[in-house]
mmCIF file with all atom_site columns, C-alpha atoms in Angstrom:
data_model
loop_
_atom_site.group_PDB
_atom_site.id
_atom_site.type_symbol
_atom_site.label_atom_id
_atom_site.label_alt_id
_atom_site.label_comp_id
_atom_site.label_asym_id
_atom_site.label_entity_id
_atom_site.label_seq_id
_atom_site.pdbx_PDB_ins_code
_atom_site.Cartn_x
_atom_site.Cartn_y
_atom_site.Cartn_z
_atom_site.occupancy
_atom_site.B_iso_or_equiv
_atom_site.pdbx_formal_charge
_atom_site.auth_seq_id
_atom_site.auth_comp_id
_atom_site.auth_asym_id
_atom_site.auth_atom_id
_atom_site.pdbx_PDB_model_num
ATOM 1   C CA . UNK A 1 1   ? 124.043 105.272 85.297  1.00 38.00 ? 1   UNK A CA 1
ATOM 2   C CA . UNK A 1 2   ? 122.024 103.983 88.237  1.00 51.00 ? 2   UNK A CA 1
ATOM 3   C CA . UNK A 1 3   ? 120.359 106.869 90.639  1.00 61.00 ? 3   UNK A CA 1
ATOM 4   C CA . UNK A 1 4   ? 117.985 104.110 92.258  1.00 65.00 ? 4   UNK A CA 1
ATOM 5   C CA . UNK A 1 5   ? 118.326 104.510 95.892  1.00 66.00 ? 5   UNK A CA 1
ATOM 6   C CA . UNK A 1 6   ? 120.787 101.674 97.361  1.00 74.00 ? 6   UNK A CA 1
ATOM 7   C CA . UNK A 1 7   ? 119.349 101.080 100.134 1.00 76.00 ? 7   UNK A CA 1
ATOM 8   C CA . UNK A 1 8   ? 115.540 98.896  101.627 1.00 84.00 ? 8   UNK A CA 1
ATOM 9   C CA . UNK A 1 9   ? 112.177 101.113 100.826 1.00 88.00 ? 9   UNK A CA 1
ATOM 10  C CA . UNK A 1 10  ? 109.800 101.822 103.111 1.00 90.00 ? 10  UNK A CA 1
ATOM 11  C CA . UNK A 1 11  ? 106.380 99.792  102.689 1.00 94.00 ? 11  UNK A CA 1
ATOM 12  C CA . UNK A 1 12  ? 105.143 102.743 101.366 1.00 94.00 ? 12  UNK A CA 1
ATOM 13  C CA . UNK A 1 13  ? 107.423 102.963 98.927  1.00 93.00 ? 13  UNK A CA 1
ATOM 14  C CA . UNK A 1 14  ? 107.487 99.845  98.063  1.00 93.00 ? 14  UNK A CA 1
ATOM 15  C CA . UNK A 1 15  ? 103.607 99.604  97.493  1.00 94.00 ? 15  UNK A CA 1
ATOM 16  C CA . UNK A 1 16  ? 104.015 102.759 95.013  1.00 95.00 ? 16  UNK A CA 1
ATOM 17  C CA . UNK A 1 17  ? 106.639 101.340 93.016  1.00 93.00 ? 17  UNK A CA 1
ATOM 18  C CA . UNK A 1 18  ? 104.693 98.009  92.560  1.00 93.00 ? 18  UNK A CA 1
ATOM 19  C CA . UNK A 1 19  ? 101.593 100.117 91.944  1.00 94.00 ? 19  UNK A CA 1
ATOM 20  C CA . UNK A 1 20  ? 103.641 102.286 89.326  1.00 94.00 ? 20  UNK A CA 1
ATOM 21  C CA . UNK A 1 21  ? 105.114 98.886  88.075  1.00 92.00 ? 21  UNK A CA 1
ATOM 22  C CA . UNK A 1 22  ? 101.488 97.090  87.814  1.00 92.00 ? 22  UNK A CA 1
ATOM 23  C CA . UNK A 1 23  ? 100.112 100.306 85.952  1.00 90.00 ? 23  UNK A CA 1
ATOM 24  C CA . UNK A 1 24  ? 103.506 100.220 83.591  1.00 91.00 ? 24  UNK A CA 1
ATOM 25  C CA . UNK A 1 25  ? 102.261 96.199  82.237  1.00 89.00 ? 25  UNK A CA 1
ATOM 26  C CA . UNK A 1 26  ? 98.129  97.312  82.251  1.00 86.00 ? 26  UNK A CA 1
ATOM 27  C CA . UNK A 1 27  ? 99.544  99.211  78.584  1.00 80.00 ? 27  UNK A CA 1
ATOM 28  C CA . UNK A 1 28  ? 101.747 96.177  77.576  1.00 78.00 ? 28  UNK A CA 1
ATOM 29  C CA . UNK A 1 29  ? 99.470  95.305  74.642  1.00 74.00 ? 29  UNK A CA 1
ATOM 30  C CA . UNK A 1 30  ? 98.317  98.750  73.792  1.00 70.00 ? 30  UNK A CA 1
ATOM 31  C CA . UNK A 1 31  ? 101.643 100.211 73.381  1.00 77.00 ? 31  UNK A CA 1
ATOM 32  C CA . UNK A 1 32  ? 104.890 98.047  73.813  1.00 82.00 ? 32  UNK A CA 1
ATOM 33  C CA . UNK A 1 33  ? 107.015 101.096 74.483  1.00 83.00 ? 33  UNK A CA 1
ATOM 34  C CA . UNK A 1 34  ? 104.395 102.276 77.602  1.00 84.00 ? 34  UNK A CA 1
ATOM 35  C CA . UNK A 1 35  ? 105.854 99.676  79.805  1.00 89.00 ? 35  UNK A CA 1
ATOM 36  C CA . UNK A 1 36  ? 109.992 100.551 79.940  1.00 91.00 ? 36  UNK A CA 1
ATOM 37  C CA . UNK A 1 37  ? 108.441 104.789 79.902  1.00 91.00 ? 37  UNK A CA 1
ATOM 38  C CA . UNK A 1 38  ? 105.955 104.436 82.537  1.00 93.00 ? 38  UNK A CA 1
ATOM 39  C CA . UNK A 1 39  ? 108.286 102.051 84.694  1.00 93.00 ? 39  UNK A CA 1
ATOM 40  C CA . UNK A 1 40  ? 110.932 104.216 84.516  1.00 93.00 ? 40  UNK A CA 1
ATOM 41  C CA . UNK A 1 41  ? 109.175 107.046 85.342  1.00 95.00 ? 41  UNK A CA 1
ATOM 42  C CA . UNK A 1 42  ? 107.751 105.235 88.186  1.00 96.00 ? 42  UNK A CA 1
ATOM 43  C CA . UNK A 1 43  ? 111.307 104.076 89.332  1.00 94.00 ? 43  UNK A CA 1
ATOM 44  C CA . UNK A 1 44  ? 112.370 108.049 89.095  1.00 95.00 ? 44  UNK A CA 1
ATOM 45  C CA . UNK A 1 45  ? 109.344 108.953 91.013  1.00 96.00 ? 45  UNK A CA 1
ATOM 46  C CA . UNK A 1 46  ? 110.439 106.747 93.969  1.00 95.00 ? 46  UNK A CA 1
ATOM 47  C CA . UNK A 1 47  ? 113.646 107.832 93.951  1.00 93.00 ? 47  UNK A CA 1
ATOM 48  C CA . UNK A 1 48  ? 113.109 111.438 94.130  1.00 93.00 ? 48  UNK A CA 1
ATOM 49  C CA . UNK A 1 49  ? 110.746 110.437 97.228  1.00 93.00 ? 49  UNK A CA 1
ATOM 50  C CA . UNK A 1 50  ? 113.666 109.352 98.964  1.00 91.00 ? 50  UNK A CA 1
ATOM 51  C CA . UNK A 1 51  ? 116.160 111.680 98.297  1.00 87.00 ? 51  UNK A CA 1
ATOM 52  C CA . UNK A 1 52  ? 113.990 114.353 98.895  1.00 86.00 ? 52  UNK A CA 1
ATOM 53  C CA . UNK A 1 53  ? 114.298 115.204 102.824 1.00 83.00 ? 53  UNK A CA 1
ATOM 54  C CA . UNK A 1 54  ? 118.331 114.234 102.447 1.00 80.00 ? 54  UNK A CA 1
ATOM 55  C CA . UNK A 1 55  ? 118.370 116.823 99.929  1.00 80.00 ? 55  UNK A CA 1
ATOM 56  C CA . UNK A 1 56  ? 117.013 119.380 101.417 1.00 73.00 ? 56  UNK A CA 1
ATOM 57  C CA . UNK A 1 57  ? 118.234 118.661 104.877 1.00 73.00 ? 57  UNK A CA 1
ATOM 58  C CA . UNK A 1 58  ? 121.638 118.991 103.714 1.00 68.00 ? 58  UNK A CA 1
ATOM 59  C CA . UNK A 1 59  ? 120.781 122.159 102.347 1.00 65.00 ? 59  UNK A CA 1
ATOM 60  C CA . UNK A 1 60  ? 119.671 123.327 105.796 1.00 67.00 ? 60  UNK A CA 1
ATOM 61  C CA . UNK A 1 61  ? 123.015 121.868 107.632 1.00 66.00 ? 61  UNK A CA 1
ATOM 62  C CA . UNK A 1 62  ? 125.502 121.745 104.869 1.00 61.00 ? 62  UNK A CA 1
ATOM 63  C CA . UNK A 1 63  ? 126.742 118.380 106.333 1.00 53.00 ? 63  UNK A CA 1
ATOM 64  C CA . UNK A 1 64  ? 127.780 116.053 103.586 1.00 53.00 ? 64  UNK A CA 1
ATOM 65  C CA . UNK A 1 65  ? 128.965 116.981 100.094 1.00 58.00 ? 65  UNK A CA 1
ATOM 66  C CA . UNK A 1 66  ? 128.086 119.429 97.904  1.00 67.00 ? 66  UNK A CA 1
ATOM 67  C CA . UNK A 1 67  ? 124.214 120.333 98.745  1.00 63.00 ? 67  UNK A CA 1
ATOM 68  C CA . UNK A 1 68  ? 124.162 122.651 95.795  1.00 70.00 ? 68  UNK A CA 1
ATOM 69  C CA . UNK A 1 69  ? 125.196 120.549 93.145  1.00 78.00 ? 69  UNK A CA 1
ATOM 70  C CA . UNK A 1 70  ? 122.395 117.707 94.836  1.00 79.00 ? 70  UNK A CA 1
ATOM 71  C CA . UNK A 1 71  ? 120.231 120.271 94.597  1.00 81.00 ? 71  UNK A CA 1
ATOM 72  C CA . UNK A 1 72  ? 120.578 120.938 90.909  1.00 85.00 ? 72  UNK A CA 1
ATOM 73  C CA . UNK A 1 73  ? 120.294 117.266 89.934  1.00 87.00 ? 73  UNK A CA 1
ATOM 74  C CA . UNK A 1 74  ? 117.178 116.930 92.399  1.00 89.00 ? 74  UNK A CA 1
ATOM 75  C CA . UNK A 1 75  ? 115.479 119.915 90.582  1.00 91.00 ? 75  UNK A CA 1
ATOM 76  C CA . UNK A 1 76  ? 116.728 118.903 86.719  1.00 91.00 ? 76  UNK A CA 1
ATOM 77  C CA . UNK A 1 77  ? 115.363 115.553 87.487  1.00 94.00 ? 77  UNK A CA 1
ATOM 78  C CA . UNK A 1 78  ? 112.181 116.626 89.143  1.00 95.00 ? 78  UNK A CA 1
ATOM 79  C CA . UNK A 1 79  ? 111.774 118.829 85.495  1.00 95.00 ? 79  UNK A CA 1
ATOM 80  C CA . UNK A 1 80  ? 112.867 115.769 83.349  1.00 95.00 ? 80  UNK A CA 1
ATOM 81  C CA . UNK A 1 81  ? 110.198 113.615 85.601  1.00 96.00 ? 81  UNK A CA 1
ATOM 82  C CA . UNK A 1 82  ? 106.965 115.962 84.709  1.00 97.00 ? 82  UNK A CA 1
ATOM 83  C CA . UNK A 1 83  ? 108.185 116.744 81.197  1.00 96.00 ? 83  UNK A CA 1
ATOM 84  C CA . UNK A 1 84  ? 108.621 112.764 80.537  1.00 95.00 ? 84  UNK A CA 1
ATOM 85  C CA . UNK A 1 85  ? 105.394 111.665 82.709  1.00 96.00 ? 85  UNK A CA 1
ATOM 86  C CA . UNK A 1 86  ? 103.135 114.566 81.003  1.00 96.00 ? 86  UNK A CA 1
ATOM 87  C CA . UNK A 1 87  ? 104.020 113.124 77.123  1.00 94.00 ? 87  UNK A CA 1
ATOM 88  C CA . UNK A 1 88  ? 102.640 109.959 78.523  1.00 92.00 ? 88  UNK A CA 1
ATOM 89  C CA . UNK A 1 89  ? 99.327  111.002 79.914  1.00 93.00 ? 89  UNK A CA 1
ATOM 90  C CA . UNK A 1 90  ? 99.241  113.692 76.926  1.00 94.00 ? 90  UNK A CA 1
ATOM 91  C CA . UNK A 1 91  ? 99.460  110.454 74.705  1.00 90.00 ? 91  UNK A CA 1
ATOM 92  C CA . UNK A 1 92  ? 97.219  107.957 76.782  1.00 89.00 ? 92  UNK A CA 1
ATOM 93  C CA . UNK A 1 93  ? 94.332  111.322 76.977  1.00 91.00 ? 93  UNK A CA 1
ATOM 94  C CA . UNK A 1 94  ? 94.459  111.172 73.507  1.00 91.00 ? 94  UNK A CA 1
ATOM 95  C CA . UNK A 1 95  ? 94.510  107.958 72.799  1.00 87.00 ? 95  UNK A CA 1
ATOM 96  C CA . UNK A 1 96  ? 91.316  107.161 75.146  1.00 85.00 ? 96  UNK A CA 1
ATOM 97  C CA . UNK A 1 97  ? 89.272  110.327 73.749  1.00 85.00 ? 97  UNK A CA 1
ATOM 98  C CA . UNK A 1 98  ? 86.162  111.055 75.891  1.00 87.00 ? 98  UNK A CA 1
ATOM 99  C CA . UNK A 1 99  ? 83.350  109.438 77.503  1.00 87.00 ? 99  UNK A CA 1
ATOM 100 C CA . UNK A 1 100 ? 84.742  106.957 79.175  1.00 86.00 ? 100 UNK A CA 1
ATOM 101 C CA . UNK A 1 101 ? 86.197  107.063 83.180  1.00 88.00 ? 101 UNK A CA 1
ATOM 102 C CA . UNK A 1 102 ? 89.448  106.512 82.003  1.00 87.00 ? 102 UNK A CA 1
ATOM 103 C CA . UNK A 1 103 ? 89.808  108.795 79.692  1.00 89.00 ? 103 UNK A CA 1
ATOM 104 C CA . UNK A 1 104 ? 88.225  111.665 81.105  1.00 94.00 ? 104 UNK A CA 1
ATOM 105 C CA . UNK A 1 105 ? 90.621  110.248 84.545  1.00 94.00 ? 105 UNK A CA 1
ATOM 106 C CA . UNK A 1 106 ? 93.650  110.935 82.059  1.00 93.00 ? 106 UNK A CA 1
ATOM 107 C CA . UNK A 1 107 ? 92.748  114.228 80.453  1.00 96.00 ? 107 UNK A CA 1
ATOM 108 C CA . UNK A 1 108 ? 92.390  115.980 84.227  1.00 97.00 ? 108 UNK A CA 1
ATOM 109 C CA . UNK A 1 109 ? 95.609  114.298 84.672  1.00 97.00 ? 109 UNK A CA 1
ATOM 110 C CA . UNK A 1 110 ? 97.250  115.946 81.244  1.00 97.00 ? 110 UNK A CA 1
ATOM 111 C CA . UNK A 1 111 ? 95.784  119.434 82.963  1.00 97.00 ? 111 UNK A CA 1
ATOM 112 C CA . UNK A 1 112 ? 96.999  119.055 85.664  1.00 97.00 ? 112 UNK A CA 1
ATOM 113 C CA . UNK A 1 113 ? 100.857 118.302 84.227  1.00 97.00 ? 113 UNK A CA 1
ATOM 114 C CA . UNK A 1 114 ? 100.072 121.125 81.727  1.00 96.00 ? 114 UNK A CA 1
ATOM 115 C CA . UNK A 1 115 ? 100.448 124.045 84.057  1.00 96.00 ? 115 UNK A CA 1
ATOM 116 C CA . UNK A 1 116 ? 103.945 123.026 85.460  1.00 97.00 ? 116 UNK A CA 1
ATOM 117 C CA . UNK A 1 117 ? 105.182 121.531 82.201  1.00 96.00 ? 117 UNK A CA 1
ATOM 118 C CA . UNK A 1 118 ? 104.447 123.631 79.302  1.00 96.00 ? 118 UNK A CA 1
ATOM 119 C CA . UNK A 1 119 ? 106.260 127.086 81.604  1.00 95.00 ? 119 UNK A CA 1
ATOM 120 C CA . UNK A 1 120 ? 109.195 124.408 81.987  1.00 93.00 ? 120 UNK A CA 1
ATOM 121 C CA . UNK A 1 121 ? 109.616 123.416 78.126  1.00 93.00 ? 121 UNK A CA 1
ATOM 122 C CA . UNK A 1 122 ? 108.092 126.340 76.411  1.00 94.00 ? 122 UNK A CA 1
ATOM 123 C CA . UNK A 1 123 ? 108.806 129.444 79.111  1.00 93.00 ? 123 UNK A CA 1
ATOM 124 C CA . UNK A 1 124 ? 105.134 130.199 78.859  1.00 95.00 ? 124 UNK A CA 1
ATOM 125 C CA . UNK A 1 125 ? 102.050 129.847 80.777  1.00 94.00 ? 125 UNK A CA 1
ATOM 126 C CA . UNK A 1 126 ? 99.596  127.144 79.519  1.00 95.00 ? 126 UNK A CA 1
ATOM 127 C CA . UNK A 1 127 ? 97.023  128.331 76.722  1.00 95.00 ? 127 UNK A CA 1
ATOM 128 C CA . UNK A 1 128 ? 94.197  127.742 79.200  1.00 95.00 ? 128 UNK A CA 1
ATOM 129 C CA . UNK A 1 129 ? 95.936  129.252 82.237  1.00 96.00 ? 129 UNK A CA 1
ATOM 130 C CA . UNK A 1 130 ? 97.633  132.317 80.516  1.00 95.00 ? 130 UNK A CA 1
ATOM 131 C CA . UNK A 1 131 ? 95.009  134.550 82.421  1.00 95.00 ? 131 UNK A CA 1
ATOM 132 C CA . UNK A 1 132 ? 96.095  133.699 85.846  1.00 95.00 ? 132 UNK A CA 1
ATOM 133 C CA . UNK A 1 133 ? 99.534  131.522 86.102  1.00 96.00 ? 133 UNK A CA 1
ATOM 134 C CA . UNK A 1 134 ? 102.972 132.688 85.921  1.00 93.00 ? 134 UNK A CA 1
ATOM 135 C CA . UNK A 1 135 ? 105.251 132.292 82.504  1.00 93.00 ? 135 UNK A CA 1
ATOM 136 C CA . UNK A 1 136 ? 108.031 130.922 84.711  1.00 92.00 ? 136 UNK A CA 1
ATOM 137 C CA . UNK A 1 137 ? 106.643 129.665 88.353  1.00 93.00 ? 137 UNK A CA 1
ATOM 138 C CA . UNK A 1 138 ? 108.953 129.702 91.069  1.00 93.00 ? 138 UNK A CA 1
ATOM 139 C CA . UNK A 1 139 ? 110.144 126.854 92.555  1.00 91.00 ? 139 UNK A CA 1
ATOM 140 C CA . UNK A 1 140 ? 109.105 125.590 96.274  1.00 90.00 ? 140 UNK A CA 1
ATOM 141 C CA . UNK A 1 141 ? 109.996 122.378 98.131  1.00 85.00 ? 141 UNK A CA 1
ATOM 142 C CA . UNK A 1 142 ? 109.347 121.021 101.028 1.00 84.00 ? 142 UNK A CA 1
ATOM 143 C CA . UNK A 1 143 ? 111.157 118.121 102.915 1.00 80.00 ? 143 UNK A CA 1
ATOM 144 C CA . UNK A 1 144 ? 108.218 116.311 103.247 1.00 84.00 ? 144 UNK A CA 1
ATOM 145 C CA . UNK A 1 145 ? 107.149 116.313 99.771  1.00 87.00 ? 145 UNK A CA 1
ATOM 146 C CA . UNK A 1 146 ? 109.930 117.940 97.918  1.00 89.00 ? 146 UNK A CA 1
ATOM 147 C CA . UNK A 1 147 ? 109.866 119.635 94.265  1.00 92.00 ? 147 UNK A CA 1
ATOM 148 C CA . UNK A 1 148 ? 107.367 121.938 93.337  1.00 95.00 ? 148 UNK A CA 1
ATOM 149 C CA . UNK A 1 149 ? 106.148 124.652 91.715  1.00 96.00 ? 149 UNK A CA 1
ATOM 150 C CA . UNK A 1 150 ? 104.250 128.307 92.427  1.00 96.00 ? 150 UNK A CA 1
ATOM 151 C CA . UNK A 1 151 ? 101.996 128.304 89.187  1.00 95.00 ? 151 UNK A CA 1
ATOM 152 C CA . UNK A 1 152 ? 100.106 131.399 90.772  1.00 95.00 ? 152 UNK A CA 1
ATOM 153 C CA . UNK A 1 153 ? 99.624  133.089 94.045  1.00 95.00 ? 153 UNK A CA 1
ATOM 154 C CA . UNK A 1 154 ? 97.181  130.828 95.013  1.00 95.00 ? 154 UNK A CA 1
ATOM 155 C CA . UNK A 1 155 ? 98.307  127.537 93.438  1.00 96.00 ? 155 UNK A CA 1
ATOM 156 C CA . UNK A 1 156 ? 101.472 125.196 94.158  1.00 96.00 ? 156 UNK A CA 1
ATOM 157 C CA . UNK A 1 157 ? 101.337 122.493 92.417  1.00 97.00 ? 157 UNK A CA 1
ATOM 158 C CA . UNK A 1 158 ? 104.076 119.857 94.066  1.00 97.00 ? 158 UNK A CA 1
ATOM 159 C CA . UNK A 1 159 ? 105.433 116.920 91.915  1.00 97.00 ? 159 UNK A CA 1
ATOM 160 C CA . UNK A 1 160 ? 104.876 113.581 94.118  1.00 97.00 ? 160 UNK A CA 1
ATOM 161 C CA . UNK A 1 161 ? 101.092 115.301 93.886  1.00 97.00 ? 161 UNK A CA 1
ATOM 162 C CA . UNK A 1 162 ? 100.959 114.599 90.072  1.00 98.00 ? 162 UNK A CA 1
ATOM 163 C CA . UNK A 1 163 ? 102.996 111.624 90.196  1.00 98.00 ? 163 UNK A CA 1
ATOM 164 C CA . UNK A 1 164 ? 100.032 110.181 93.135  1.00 97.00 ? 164 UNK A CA 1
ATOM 165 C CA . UNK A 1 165 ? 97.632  111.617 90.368  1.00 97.00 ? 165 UNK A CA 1
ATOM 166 C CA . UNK A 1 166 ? 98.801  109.735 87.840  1.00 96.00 ? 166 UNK A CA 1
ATOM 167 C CA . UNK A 1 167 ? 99.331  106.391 89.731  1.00 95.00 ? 167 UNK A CA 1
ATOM 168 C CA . UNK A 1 168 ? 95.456  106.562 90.583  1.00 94.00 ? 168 UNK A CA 1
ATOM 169 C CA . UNK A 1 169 ? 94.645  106.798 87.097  1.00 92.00 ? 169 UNK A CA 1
ATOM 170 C CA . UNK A 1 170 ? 95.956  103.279 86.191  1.00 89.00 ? 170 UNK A CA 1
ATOM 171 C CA . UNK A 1 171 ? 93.698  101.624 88.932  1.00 87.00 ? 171 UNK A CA 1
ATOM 172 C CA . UNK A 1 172 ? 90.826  102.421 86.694  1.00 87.00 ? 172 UNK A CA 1
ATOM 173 C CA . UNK A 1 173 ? 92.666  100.061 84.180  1.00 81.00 ? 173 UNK A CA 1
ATOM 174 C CA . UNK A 1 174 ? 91.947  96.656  84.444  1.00 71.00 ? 174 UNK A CA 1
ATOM 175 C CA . UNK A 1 175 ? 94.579  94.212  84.960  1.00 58.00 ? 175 UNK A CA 1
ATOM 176 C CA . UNK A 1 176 ? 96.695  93.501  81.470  1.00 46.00 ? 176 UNK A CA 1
ATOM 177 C CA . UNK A 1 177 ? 94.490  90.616  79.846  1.00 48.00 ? 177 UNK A CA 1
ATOM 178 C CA . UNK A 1 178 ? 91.471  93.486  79.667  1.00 47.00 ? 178 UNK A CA 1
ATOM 179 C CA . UNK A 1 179 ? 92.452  96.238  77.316  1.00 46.00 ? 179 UNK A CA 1
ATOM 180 C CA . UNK A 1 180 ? 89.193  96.870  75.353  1.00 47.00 ? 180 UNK A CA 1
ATOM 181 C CA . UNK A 1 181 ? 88.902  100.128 76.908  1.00 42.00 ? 181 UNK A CA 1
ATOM 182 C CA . UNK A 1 182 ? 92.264  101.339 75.592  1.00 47.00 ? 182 UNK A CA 1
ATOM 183 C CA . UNK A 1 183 ? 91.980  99.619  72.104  1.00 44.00 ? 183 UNK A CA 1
ATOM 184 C CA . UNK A 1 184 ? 88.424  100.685 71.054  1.00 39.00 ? 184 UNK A CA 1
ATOM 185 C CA . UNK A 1 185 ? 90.122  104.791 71.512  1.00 38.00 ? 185 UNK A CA 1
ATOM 186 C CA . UNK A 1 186 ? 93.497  103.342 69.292  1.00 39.00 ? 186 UNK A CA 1
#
């Protein structure tokens, strides 16, 4: 199966995906598996980018296709892409502990990925936001930014925001050849 976009990135785009691509090798030698998770997740990310206002432009004109089955695959992959991107920073927070930029970088990360993934695995608000976010937020996109998700009246939390989150947190890494940081949490 191949759902990478078939066609030239922007520059943007191409800048994120060799930012997520840089930040996939910075946890070669911590973690061997890191590198094909965090690519692909990185790869998925981009994708989703692109698709995004075709998606959701077809759903407003009903031009090409089926928008409604696009629709479901945009949204089950947008679910798949926090669920899979919050077990990494869950795992990296832990791994780095406290005290340290990275680390505490990571764990508002894993917070952040918390409120949107733990209602979409679990059907429950997170432990530490069961006083004021919803059990199952409602869904919200935008063609500009696509997927994301009302956690509580006051708070939409939208996926390419977490994935930009997450990004920034592997620019506190060094590049590959300087992993003390990383090891002296293992």
């Amino acid at each position: 199966m191949h759902i990478y976009p078939d066609r030239p990135l922007t520059k943007a785009l191409t800048a994120l995906q060799l930012r997520w691509t840089i930040g996939a090798f910075k946890f070669a030698p911590v973690h061997l598996p890191y590198v094909n998770a965090v690519h692909g997740i990185g790869r998925l990310d981009v994708a989703l980018r692109v698709v995004a206002p075709e998606v959701f432009s077809a759903l407003r004109t009903s031009a090409v296709g089926d928008p409604a089955e696009s629709l479901i695959d945009y949204e089950c992959l947008s679910n798949l892409w926090v669920m899979g991107g919050y077990e990494f920073v869950r795992s990296l927070s832990q791994r780095l502990g406290r005290g340290t930029a990275q680390g505490e970088a990571a764990r508002d990360v894993k917070v952040r990925f918390e409120r949107v993934r733990i209602p979409l695995a679990k059907f429950e608000a997170a432990a530490r936001f069961r006083a004021t976010d919803k059990e199952s937020p409602d869904r919200i996109s935008r063609t500009d930014v696509g997927a994301g998700w009302i956690v509580n009246p006051s708070t939409v939390i939208y996926r390419v925001d977490l994935a930009d989150a997450l990004v920034a947190v592997f620019d506190l890494f060094a590049e590959t050849n300087d992993t003390r940081v990383i090891r002296a949490s293992s």
